[in-house]
PDB file of C-alpha atoms in Angstrom:
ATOM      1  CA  UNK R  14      56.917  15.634  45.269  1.00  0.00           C
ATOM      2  CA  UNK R  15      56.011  18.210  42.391  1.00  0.00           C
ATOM      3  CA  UNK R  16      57.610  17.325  39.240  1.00  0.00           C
ATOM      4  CA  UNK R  17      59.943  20.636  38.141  1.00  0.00           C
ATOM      5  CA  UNK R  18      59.058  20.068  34.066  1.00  0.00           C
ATOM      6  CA  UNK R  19      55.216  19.624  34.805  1.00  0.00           C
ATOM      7  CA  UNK R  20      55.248  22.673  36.742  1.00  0.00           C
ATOM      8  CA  UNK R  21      57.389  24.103  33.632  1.00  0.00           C
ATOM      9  CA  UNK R  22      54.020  22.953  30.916  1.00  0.00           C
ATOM     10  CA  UNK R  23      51.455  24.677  33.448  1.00  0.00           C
ATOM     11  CA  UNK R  24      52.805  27.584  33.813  1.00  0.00           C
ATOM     12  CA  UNK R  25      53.041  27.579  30.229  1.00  0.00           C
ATOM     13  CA  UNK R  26      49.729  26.509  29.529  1.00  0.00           C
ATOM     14  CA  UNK R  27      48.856  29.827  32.089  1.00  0.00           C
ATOM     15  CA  UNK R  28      50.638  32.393  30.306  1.00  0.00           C
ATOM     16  CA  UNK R  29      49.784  31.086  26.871  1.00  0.00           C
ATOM     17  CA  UNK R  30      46.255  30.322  27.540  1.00  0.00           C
ATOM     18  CA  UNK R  31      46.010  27.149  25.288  1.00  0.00           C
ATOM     19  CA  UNK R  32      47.031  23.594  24.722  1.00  0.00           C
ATOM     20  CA  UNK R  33      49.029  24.652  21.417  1.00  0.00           C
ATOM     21  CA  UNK R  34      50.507  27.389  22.634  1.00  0.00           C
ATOM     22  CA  UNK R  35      52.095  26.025  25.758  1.00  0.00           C
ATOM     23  CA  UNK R  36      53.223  23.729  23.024  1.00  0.00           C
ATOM     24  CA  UNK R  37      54.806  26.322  21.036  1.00  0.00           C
ATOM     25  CA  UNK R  38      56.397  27.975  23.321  1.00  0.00           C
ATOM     26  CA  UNK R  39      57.951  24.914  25.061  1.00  0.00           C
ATOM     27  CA  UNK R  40      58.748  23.252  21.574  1.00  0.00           C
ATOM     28  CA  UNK R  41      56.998  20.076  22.570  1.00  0.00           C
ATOM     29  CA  UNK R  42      53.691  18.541  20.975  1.00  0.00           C
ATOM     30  CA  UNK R  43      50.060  19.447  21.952  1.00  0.00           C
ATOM     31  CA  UNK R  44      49.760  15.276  22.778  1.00  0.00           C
ATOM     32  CA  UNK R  45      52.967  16.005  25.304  1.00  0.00           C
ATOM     33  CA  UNK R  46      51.436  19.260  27.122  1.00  0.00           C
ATOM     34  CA  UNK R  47      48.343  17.649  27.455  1.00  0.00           C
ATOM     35  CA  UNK R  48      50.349  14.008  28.665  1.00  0.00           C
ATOM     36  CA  UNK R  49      52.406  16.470  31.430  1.00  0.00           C
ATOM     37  CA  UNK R  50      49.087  17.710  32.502  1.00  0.00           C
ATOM     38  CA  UNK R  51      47.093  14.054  32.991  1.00  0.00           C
ATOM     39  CA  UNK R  52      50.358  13.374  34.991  1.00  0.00           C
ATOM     40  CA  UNK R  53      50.009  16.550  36.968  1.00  0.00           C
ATOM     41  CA  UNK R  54      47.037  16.043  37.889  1.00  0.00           C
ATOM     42  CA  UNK R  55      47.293  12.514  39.136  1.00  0.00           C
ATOM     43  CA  UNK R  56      50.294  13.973  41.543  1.00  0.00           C
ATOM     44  CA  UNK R  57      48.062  16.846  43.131  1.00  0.00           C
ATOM     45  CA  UNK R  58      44.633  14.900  43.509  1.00  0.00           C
ATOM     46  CA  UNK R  59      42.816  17.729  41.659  1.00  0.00           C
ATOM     47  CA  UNK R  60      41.374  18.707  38.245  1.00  0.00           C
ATOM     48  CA  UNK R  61      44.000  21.388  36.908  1.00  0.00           C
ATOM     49  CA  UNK R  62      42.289  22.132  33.480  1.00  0.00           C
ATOM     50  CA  UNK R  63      38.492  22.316  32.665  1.00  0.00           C
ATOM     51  CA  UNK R  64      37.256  21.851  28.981  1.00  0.00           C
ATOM     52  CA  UNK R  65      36.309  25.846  27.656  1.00  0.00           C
ATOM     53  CA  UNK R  66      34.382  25.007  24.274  1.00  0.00           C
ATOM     54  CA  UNK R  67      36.875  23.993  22.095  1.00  0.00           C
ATOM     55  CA  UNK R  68      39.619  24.934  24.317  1.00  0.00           C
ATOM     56  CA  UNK R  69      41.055  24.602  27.894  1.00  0.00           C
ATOM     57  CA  UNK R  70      40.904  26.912  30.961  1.00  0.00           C
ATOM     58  CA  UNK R  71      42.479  26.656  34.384  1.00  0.00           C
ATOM     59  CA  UNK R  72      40.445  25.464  37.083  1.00  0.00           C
ATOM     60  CA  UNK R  73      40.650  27.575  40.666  1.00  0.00           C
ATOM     61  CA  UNK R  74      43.104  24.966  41.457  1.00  0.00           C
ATOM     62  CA  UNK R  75      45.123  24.929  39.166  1.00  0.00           C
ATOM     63  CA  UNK R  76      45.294  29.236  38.918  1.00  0.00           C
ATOM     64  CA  UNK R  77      46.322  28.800  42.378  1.00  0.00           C
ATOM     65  CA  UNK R  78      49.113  26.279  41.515  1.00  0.00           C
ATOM     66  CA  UNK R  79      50.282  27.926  38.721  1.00  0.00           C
ATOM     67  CA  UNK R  80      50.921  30.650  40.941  1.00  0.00           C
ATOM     68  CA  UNK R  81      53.123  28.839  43.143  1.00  0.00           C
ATOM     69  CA  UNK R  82      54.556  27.408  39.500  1.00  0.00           C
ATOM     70  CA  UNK R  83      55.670  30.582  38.524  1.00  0.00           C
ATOM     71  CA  UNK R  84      57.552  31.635  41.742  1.00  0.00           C
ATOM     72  CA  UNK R  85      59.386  28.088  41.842  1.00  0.00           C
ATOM     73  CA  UNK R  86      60.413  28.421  38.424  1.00  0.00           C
ATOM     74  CA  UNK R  87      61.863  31.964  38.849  1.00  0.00           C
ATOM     75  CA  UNK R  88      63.374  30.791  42.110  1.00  0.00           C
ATOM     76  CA  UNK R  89      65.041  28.154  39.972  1.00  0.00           C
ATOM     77  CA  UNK R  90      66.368  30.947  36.997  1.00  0.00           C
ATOM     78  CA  UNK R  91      67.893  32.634  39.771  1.00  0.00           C
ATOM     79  CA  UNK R  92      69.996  29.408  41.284  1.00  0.00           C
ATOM     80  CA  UNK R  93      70.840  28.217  37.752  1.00  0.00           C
ATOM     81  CA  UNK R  94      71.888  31.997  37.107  1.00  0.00           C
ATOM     82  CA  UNK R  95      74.262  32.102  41.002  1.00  0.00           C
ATOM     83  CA  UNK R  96      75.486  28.855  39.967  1.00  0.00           C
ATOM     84  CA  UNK R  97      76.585  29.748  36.506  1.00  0.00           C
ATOM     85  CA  UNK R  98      78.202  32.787  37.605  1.00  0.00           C
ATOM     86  CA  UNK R  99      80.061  31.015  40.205  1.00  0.00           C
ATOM     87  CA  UNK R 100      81.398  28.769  37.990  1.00  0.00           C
ATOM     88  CA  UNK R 101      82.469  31.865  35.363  1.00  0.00           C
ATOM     89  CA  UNK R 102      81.895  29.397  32.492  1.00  0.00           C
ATOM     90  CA  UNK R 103      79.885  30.426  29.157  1.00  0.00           C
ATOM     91  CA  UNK R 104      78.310  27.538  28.554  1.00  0.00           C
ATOM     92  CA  UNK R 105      74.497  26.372  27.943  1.00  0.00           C
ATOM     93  CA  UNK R 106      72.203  27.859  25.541  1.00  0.00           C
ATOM     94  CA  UNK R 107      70.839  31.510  25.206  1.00  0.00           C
ATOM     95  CA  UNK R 108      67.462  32.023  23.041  1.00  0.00           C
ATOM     96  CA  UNK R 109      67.599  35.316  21.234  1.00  0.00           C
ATOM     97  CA  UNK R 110      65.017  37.105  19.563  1.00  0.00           C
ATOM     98  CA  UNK R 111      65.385  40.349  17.827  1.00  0.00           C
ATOM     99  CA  UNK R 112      63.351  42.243  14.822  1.00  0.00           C
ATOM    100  CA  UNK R 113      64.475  41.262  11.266  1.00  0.00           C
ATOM    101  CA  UNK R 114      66.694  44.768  10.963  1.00  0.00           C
ATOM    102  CA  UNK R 115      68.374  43.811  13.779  1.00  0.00           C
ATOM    103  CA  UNK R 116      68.580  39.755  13.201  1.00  0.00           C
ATOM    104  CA  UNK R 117      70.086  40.735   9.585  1.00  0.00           C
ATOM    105  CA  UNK R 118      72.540  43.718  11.070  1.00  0.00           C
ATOM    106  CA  UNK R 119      73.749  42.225  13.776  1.00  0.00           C
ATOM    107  CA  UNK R 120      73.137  38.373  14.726  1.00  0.00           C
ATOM    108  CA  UNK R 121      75.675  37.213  11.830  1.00  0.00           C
ATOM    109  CA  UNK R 122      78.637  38.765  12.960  1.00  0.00           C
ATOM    110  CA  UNK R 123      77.740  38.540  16.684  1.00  0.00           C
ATOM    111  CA  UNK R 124      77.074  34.786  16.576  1.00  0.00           C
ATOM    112  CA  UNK R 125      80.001  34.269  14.626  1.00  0.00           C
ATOM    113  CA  UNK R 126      82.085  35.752  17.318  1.00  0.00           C
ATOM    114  CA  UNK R 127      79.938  34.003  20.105  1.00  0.00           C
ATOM    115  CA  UNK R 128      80.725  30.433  18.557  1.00  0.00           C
ATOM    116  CA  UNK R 129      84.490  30.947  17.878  1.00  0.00           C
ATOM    117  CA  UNK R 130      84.832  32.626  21.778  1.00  0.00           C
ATOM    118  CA  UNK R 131      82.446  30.292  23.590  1.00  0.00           C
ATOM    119  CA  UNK R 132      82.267  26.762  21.777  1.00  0.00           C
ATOM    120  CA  UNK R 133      80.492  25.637  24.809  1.00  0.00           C
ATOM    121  CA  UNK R 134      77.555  28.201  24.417  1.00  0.00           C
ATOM    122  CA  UNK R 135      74.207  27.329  22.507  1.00  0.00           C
ATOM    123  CA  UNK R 136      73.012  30.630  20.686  1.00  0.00           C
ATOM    124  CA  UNK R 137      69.270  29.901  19.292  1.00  0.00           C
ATOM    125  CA  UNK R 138      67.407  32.351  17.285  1.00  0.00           C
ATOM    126  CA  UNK R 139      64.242  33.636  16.443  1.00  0.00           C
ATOM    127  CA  UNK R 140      62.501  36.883  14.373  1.00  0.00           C
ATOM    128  CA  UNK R 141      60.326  38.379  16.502  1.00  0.00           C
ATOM    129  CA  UNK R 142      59.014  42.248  16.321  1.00  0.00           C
ATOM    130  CA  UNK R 143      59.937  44.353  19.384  1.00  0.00           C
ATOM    131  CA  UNK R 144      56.503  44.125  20.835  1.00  0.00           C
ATOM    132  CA  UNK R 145      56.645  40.483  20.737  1.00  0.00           C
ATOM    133  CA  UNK R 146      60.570  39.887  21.813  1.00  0.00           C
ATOM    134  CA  UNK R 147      59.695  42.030  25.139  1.00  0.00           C
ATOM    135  CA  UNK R 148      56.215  39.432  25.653  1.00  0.00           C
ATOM    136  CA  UNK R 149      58.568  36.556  25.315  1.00  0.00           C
ATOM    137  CA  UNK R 150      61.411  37.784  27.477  1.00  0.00           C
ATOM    138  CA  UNK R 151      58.681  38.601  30.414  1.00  0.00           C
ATOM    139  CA  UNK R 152      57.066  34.910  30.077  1.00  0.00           C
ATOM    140  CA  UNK R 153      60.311  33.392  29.679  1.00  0.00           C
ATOM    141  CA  UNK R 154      60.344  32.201  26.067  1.00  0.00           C
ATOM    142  CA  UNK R 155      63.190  33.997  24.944  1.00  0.00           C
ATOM    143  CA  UNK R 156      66.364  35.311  27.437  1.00  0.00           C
ATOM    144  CA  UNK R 157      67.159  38.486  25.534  1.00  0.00           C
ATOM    145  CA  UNK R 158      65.226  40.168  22.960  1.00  0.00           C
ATOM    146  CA  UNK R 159      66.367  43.147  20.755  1.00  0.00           C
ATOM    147  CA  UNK R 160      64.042  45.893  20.702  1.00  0.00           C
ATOM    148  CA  UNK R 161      63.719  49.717  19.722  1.00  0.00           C
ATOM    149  CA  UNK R 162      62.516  52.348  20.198  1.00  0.00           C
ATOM    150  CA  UNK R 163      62.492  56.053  18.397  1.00  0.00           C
ATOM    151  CA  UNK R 164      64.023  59.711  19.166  1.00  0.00           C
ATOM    152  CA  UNK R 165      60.913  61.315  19.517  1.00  0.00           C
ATOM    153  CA  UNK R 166      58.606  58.431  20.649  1.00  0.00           C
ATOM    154  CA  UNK R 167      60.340  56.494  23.708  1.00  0.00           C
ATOM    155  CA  UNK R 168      59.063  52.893  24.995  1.00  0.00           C
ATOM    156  CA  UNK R 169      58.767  52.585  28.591  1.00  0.00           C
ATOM    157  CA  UNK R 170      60.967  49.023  29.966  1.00  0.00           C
ATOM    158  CA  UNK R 171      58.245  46.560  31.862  1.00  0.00           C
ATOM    159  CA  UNK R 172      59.117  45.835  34.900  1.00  0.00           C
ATOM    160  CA  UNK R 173      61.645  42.445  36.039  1.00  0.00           C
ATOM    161  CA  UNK R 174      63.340  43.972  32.913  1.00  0.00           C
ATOM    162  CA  UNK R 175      66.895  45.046  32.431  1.00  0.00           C
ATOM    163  CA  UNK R 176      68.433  46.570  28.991  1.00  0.00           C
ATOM    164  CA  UNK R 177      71.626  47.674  27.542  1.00  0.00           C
ATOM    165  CA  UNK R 178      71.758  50.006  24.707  1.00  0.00           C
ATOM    166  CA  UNK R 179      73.123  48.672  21.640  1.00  0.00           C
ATOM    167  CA  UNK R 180      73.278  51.514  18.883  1.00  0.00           C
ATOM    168  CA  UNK R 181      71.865  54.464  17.208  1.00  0.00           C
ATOM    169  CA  UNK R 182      70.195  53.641  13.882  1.00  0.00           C
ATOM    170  CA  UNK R 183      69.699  56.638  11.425  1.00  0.00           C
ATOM    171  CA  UNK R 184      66.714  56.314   9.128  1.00  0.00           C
ATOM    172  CA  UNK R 185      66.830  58.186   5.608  1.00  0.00           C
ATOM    173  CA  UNK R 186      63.128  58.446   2.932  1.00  0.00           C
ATOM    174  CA  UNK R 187      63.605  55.990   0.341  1.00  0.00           C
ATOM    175  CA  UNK R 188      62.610  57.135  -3.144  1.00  0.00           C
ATOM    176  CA  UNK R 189      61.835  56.638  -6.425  1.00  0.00           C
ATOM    177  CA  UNK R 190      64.804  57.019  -8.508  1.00  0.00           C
ATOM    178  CA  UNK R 191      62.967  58.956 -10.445  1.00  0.00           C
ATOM    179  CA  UNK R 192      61.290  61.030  -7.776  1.00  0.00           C
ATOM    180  CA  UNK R 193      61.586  64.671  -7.881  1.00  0.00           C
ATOM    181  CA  UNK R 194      63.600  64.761  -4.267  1.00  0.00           C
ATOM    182  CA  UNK R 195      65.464  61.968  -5.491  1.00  0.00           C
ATOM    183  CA  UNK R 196      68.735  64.288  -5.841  1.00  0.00           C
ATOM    184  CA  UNK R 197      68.407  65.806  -2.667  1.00  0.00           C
ATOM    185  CA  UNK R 198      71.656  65.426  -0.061  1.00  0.00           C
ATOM    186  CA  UNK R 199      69.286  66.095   2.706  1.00  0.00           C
ATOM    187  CA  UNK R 200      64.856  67.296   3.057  1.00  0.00           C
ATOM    188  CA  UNK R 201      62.688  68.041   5.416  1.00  0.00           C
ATOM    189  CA  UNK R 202      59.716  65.642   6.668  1.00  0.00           C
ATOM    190  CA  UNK R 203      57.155  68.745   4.850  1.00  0.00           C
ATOM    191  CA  UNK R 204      58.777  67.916   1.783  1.00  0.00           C
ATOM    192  CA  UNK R 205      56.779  64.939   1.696  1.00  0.00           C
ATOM    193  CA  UNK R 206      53.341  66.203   2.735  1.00  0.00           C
ATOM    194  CA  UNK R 207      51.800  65.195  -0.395  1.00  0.00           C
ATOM    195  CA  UNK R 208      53.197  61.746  -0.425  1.00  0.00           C
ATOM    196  CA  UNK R 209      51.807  58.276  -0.197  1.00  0.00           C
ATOM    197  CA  UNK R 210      53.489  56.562   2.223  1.00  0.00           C
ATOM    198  CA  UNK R 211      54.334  52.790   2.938  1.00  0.00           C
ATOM    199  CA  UNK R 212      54.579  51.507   6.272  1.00  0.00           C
ATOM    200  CA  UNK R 213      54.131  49.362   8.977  1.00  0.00           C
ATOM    201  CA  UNK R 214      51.245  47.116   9.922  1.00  0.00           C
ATOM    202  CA  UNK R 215      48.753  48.741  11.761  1.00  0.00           C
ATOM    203  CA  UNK R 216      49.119  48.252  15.673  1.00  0.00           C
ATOM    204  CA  UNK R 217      53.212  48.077  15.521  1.00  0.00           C
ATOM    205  CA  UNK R 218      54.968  50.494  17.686  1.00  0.00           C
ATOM    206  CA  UNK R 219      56.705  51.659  14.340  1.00  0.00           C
ATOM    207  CA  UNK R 220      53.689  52.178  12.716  1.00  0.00           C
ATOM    208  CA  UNK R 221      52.291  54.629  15.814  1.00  0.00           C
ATOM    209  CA  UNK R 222      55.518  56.146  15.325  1.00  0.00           C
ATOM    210  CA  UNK R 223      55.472  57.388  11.598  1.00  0.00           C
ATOM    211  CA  UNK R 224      51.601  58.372  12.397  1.00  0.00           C
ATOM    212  CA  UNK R 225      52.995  60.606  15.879  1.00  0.00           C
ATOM    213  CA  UNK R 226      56.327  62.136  13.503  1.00  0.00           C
ATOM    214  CA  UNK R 227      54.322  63.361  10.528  1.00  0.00           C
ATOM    215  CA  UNK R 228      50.971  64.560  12.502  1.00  0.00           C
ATOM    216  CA  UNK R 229      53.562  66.287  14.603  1.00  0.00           C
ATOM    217  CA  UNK R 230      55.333  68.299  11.446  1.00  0.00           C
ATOM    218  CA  UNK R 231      51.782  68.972  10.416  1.00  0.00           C
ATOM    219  CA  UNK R 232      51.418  66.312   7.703  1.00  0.00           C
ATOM    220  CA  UNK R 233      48.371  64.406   7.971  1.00  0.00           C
ATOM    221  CA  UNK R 234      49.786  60.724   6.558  1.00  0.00           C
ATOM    222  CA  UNK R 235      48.180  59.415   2.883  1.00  0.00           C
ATOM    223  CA  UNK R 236      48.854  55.713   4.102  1.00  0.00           C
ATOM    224  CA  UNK R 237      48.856  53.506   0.584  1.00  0.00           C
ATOM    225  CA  UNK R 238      50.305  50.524   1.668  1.00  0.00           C
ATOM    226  CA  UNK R 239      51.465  48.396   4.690  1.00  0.00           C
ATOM    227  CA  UNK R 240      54.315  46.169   5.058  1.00  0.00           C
ATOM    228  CA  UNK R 241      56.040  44.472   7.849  1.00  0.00           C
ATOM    229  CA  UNK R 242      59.214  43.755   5.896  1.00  0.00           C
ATOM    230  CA  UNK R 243      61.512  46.422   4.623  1.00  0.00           C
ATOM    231  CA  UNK R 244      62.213  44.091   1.670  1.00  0.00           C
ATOM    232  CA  UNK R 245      58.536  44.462   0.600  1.00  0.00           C
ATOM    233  CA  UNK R 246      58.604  48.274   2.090  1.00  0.00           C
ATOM    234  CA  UNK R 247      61.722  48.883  -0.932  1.00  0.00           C
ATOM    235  CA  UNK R 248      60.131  47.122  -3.571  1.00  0.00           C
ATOM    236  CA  UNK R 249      56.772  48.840  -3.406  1.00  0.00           C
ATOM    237  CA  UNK R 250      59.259  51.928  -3.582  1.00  0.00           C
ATOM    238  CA  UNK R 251      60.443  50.995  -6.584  1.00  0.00           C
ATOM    239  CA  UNK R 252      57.650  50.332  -8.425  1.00  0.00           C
ATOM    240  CA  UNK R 253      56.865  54.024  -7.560  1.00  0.00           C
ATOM    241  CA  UNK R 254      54.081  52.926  -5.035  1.00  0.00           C
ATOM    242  CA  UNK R 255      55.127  55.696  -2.611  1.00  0.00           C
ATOM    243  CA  UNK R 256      57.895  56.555  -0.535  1.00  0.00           C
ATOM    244  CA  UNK R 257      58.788  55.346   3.247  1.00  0.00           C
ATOM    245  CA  UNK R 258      61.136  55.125   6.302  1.00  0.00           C
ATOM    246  CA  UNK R 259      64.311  53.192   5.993  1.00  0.00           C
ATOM    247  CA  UNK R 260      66.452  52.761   8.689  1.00  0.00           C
ATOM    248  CA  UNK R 261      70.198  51.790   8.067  1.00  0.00           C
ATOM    249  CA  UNK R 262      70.943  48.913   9.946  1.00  0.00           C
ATOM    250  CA  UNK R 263      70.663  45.616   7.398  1.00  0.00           C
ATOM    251  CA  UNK R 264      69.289  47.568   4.875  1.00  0.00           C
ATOM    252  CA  UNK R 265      68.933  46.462   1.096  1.00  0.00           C
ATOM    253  CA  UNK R 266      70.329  48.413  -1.760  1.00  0.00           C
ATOM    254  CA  UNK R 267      67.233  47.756  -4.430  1.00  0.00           C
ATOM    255  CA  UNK R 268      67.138  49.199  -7.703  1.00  0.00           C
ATOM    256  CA  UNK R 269      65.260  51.354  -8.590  1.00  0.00           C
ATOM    257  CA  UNK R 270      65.395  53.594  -5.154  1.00  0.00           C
ATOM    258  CA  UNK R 271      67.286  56.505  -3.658  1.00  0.00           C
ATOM    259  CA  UNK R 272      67.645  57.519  -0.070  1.00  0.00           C
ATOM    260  CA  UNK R 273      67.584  60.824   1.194  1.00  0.00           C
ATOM    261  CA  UNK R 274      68.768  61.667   4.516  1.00  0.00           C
ATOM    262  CA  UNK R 275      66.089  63.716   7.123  1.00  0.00           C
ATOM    263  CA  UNK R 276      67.436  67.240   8.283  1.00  0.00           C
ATOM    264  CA  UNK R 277      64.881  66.353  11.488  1.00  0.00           C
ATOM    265  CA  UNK R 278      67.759  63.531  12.228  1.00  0.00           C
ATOM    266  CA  UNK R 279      65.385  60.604  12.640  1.00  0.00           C
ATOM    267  CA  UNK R 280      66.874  57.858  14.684  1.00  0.00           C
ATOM    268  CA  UNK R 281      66.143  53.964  16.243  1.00  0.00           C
ATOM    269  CA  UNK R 282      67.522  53.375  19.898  1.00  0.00           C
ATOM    270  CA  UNK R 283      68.075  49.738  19.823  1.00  0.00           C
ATOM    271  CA  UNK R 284      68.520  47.905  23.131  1.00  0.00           C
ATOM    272  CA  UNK R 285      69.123  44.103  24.481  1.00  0.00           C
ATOM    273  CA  UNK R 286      66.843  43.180  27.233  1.00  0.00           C
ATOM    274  CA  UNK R 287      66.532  40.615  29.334  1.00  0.00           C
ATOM    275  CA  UNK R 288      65.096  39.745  32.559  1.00  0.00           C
ATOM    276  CA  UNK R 289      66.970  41.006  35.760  1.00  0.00           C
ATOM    277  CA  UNK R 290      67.578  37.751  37.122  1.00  0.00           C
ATOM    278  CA  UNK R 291      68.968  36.104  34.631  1.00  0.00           C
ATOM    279  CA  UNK R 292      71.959  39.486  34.337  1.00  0.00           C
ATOM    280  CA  UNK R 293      74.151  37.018  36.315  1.00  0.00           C
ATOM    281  CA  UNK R 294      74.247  34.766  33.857  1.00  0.00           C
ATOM    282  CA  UNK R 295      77.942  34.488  31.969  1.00  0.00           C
ATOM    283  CA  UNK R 296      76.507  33.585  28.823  1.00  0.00           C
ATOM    284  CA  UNK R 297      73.727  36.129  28.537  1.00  0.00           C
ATOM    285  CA  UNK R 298      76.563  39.008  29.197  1.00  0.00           C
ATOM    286  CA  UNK R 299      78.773  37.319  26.798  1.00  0.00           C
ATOM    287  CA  UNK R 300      75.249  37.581  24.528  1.00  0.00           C
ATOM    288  CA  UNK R 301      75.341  41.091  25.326  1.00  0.00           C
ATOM    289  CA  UNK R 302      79.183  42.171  24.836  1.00  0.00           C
ATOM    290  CA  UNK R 303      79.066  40.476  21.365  1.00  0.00           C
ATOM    291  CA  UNK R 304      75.871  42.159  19.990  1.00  0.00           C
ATOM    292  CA  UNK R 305      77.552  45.514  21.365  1.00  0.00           C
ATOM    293  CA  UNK R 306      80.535  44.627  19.419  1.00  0.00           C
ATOM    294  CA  UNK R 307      78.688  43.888  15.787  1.00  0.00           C
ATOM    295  CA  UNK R 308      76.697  47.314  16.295  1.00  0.00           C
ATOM    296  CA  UNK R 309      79.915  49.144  17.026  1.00  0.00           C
ATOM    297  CA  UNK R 310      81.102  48.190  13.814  1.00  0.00           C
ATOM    298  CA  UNK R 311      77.778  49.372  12.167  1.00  0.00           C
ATOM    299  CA  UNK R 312      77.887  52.772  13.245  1.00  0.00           C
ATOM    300  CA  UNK R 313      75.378  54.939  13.395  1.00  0.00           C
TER     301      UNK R 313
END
């Protein structure tokens, strides 16, 4: 008989493709993973993991097991998910991920509401960038992620993926008090053409999109500094470093900076997603109801 939890730490160990990141993502030692594994092994007869230099690979049999892993375990999701919603109960424990606009903006007033509704339910957190929340949902780290995307620049859902739409975020330029603009009720995006902009790491979906939304008002981008942190974003503002995109949602009212509002009505879509079998779930819809609720008192 397979042991459920060992067949939990290879599949793991497949999707993260190492020792310490099975670990990580099953909050559980390197010595454990690697202790499930020697036991797993012993059970099947055959060598599951082969030394690869300084790491570990999968052996054929253990690819083809942790095949047959990852079927069993979403066959499981899905009984635990019937079974809950049979019962009707919120109970258990949702993980949550969302980017750190959204985890500021919404999560306090949402998990507030969660813990005085459903006593019984287990809400745990985690920052994670859009990118990354939609990874963890689909290897089933996380069982709803917050994610984005823009107006102009959509994000296709993976498939096995549901999502619910959340709120629209409008995004002003944050200035320099002292910037020329800086009295400005509204401007256009060619306003800034001569700008040095601060943004978002290279390779981040938001990033791509301030690239795409500039090129495409004719503006080829003066990039002068990258930040993943809207914190950091403002401050470099302030000290006059350059100017950048701010959405509303959790933002920070720095010194030192004014925001002007975009006639081009720039905008964040931000969605909950989750996997499709796990939308039976009571307590990842009562996730769901009470993040709508804390971005309908945000606005837009």
């Amino acid at each position: 008989m397979l042991n459920l939890e060992r067949l939990r730490t290879l599949d793991a160990l497949a999707r993260h493709g190492s020792v310490s990141g099975a670990a990580d993502g099953l909050h559980v030692t390197t010595s454990a993973v690697s202790q499930q594994m020697s036991k797993l092994e012993r059970e099947v007869g055959q060598q599951l993991v082969a030394k690869n230099g300084r790491g570990v690979r999968l052996t054929d049999a253990g690819m083809l097991l942790a095949e047959h892993a990852a079927r069993i375990l979403s066959q499981v999701q899905m009984a635990q998910a019937d079974i809950e919603a049979q019962r009707g109960r919120v109970v258990g424990e949702v993980r949550l991920a969302g980017f750190p606009t959204a985890a500021r903006g919404l999560f306090p007033a949402a998990l507030a509401a969660l813990r005085a509704g459903h006593p019984e339910l287990r809400v745990r957190t985690t920052e994670l960038e859009p990118e990354s929340g939609v990874r963890a949902v689909l290897r089933g780290d996380a069982d709803l992620a917050i994610v984005l995307d823009w107006s102009n620049k959509r994000a296709p859902v993976p498939g096995g993926l549901e999502r619910a739409h959340l709120l629209d975020d409008s995004a002003d330029v944050a200035l320099p008090a002292g910037h020329p603009l800086a009295g400005r009720e509204a401007a256009d995006l060619e306003d800034f053409a001569d700008e040095e902009w601060v943004s978002w790491p290279e390779g981040e979906f938001c990033h791509d999109w301030l690239m795409f939304t500039l090129r495409s008002q004719g503006i080829e981008p003066r990039i002068g500094h990258l930040a993943g942190e809207h914190h950091t974003q403002l401050a470099l503002v302030a000290a006059g470093l350059g100017v950048c995109v701010t959405p509303r949602l959790g933002r920070p009212l720095p010194e030192g900076v004014v925001f002007v509002p975009v006639r081009q009505k720039v905008r964040r879509h931000i969605y909950a997603t989750w996997r499709a079998d796990a939308g039976r779930r009571p307590s990842v819809r009562a996730v769901v109801a009470a993040l709508r609720t804390a971005a309908e008192s945000r606005g837009s």
